[in-house]
CSV table of C-alpha atoms and ligand atoms in Angstrom, one decimal:
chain,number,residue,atom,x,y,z
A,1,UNK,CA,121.4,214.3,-3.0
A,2,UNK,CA,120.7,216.6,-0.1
A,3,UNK,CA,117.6,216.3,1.4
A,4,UNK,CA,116.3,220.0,1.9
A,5,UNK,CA,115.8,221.7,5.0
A,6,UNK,CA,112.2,222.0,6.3
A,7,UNK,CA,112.4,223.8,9.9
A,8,UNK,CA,110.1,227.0,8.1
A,9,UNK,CA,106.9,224.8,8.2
A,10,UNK,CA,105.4,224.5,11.1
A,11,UNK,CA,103.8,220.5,12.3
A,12,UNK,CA,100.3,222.0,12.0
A,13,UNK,CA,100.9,223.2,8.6
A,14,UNK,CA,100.6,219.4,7.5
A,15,UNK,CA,97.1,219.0,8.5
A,16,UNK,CA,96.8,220.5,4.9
A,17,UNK,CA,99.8,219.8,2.7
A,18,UNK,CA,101.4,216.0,2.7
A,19,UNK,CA,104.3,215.8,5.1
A,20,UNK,CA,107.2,214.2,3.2
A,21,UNK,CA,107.2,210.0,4.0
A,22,UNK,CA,108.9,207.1,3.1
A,23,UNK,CA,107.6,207.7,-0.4
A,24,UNK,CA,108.9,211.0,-1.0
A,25,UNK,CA,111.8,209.6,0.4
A,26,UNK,CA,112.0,206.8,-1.7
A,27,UNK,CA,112.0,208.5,-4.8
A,28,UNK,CA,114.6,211.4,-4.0
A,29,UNK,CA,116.9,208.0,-3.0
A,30,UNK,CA,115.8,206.5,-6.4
A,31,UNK,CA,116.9,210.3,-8.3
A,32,UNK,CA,120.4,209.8,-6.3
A,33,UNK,CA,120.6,206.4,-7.3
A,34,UNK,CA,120.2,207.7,-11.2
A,35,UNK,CA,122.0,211.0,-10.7
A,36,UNK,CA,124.6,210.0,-13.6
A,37,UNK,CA,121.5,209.2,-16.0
A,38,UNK,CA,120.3,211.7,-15.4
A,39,UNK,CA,123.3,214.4,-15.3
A,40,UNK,CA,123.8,212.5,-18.5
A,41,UNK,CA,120.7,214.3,-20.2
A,42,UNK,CA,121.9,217.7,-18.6
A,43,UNK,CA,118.1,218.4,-17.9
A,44,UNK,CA,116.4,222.1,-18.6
A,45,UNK,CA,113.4,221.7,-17.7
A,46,UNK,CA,112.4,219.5,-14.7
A,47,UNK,CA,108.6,219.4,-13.4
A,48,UNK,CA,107.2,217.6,-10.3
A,49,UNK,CA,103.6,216.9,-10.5
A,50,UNK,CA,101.9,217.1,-6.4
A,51,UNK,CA,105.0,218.4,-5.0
A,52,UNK,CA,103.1,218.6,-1.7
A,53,UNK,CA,105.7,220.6,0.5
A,54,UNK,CA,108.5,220.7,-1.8
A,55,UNK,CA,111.1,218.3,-0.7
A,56,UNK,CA,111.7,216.3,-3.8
A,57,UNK,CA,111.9,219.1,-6.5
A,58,UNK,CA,113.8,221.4,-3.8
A,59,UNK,CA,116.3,218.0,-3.9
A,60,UNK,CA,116.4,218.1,-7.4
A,61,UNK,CA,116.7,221.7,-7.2
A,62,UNK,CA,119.9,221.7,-5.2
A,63,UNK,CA,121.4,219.2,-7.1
A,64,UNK,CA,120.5,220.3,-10.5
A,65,UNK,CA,121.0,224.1,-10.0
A,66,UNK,CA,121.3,225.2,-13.8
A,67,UNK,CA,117.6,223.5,-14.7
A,68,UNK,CA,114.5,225.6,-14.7
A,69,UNK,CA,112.5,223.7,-12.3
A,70,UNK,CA,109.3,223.6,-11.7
A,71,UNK,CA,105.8,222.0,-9.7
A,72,UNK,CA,102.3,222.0,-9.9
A,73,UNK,CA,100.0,220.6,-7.2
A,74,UNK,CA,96.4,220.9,-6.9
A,75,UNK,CA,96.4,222.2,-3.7
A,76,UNK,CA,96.8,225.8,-3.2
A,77,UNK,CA,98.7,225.4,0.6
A,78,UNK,CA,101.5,223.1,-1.0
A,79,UNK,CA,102.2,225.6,-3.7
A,80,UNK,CA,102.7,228.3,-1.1
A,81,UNK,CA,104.9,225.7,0.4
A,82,UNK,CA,107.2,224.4,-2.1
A,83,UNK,CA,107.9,227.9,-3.2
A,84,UNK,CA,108.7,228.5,0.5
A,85,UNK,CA,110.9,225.0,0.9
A,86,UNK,CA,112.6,226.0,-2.4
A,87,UNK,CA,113.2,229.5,-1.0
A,88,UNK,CA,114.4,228.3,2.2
A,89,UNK,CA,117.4,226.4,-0.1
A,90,UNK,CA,118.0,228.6,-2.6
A,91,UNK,CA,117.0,227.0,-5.3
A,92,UNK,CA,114.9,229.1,-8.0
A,93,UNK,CA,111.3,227.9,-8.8
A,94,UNK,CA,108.2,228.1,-10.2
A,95,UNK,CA,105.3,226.4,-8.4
A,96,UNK,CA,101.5,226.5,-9.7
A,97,UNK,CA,98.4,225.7,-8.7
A,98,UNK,CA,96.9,223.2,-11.3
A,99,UNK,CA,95.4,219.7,-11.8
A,100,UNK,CA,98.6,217.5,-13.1
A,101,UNK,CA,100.1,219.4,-16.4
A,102,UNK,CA,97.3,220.5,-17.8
A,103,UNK,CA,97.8,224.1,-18.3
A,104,UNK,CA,101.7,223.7,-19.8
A,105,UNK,CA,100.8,223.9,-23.3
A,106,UNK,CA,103.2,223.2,-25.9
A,107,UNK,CA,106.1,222.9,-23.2
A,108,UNK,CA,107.7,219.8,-23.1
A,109,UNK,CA,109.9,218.8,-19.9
A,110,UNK,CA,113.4,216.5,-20.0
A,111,UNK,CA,112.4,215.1,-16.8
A,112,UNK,CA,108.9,214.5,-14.7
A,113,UNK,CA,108.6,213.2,-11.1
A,114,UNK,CA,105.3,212.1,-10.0
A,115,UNK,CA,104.5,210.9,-6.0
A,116,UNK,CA,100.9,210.6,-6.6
A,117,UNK,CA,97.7,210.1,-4.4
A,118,UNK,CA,98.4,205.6,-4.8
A,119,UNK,CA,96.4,204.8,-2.3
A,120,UNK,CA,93.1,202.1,-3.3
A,121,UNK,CA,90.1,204.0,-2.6
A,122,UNK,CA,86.3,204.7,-3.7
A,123,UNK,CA,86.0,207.3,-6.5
A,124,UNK,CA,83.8,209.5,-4.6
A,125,UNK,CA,87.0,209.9,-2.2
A,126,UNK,CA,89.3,211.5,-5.0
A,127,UNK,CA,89.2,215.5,-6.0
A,128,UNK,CA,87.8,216.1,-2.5
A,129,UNK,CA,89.5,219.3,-1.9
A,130,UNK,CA,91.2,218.6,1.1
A,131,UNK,CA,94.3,216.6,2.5
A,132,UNK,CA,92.8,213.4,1.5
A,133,UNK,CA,93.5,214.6,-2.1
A,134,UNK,CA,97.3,213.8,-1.0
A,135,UNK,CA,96.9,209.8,-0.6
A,136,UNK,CA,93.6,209.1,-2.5
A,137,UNK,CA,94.0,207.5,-5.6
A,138,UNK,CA,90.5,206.0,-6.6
A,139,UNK,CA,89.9,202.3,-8.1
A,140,UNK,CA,93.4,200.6,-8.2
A,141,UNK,CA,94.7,203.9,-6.4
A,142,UNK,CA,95.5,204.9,-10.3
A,143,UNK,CA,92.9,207.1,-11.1
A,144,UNK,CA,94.8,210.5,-10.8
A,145,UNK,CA,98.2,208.6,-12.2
A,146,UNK,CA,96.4,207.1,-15.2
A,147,UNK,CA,95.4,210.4,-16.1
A,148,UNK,CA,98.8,211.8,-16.4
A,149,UNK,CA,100.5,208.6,-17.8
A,150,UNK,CA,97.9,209.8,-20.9
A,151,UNK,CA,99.2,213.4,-20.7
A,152,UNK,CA,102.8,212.5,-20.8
A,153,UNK,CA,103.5,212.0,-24.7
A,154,UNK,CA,102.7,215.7,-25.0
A,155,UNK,CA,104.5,216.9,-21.9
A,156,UNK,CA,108.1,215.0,-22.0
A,157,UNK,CA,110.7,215.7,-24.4
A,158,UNK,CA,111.8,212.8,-26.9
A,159,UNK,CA,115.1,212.3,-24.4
A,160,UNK,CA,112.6,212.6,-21.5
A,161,UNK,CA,113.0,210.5,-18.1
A,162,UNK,CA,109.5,210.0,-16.1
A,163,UNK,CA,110.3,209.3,-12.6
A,164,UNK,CA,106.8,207.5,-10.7
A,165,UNK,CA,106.3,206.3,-7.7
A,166,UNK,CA,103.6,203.1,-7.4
A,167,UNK,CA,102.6,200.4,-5.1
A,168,UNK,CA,102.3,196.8,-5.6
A,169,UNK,CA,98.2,197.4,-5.7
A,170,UNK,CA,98.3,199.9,-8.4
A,171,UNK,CA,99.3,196.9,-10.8
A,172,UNK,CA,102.6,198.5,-11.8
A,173,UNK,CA,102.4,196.1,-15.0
A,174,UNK,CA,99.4,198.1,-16.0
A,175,UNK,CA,101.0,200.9,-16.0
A,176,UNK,CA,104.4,199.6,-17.8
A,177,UNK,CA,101.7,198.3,-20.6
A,178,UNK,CA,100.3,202.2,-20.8
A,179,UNK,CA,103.3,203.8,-21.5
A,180,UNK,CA,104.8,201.2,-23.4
A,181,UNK,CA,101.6,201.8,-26.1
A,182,UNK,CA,102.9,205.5,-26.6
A,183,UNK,CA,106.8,203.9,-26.9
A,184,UNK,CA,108.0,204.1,-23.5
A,185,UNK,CA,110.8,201.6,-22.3
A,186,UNK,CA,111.0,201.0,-18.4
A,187,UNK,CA,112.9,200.2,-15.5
A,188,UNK,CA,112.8,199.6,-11.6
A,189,UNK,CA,115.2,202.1,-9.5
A,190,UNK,CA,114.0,201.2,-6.7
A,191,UNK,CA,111.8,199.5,-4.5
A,192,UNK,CA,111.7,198.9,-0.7
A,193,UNK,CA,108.9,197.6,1.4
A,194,UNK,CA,107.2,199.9,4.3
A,195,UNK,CA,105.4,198.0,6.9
A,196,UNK,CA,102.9,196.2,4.3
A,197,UNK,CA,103.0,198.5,1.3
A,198,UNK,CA,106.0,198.0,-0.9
A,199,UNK,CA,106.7,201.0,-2.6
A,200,UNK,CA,108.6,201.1,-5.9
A,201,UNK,CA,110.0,203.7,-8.2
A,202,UNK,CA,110.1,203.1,-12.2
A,203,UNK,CA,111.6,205.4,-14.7
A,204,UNK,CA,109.9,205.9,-18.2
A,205,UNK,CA,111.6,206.9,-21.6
A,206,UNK,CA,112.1,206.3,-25.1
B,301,LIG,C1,101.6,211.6,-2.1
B,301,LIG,S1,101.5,213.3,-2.1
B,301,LIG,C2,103.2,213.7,-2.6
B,301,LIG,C3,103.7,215.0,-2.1
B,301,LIG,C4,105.2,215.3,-2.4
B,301,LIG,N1,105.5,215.1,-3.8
B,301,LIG,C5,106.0,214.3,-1.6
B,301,LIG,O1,106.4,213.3,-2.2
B,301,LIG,O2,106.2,214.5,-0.4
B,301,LIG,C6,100.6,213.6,-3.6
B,301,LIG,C7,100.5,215.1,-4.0
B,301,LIG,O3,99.8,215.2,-5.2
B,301,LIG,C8,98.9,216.3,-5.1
B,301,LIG,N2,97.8,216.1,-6.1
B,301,LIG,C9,96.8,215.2,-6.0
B,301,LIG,N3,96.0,215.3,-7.1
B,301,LIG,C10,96.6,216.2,-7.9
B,301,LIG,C11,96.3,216.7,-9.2
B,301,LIG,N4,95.2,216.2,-9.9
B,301,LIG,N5,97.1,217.6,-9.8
B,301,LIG,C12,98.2,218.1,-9.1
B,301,LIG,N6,98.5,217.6,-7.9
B,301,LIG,C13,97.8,216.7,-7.3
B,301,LIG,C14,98.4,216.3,-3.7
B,301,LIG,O4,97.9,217.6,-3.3
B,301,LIG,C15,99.7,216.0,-3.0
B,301,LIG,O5,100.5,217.2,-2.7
């Protein structure tokens, strides 16, 4: 998979949208790594929850250019700028401003991507309105995850794929547990360790 070109955002614009990282990386590398999977399902709807800047759905994008794509992201600057990322590589999108997938009723996706804020912090530091929205994730940095895992059952199609990136201190068994209540099956696609975080990137589906 391509990674898409940036050079329309300027450096300061990341003092207020999340400048792509090893993460984002990671889990564009784990989407390559399942490309056939997921060709496989020959995907219509694709939506990436916190698309930040745009560089993992405007990967997907490229290389899925008959699915509708689409984001969401609760900050208004990284809507602006996935549109503009997705723009910039011709790849058609929709990108809205909203907490997770809360406002897609009855609309069910074949595939979900989700880099969310993983990082282990106070409460009081999530849903601040600003950058640190990007990286923090509450008690077990799961507190904005958790509440999509719950969403997902209404939001992915039977066939569905749920790509989500976690770190060892979210207590990825947790999360398998979750999912597995609502009939979810799992897998690894990937994990790599950055400086002391490792970083890993499961897929959910029935
Ligand atoms: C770790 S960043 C990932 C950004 C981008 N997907 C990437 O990988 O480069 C997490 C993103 O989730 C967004 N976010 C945080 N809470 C959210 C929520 N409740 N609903 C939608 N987006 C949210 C943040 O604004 C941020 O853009």
């Amino acid at each position: 998979m391509e990674t898409p070109y940036q050079n329309h955002i300027d450096k300061a614009d990341f003092d207020h949208v999340y400048e792509p990282s090893e993460d984002s990386f990671l889990l564009i590398d784990a989407l390559e790594k399942d490309l056939e999977y997921v060709k496989a399902k020959n995907p219509t709807f694709c939506l990436e929850v916190g698309s930040g800047s745009g560089v993992i759905i405007g990967a997907f994008g490229m290389a899925f250019p008959y699915t509708i794509c689409m984001s969401t992201d609760i900050n208004f600057k990284a809507c602006i700028m996935t549109k503009q990322t997705a723009s910039f590589n011709k790849v058609i999108l929709d990108s809205v401003n909203m907490d997770l997938a809360s406002l897609f009723i009855d609309k069910k996706f074949d595939v979900i991507i989700f880099n969310p804020p993983y990082v282990v912090t106070a409460t009081e530091e999530c849903r601040v309105n600003d950058i640190s929205d990007s990286w923090a994730g509450g008690v077990k940095g799961r507190e904005v995850t958790d509440r999509l895992l719950h969403m997902i059952p209404k939001k992915l199609a039977d066939h569905g794929v749920l790509y989500l990136l976690l770190i060892e201190d979210n207590i990825p068994v947790e999360v398998i547990q979750i999912m597995s209540m609502y009939g979810f099956k799992s897998e690894t696609v990937l994990r790599r360790r950055v400086r002391n975080e490792q970083q890993l990137v499961l897929k959910f589906y029935k």
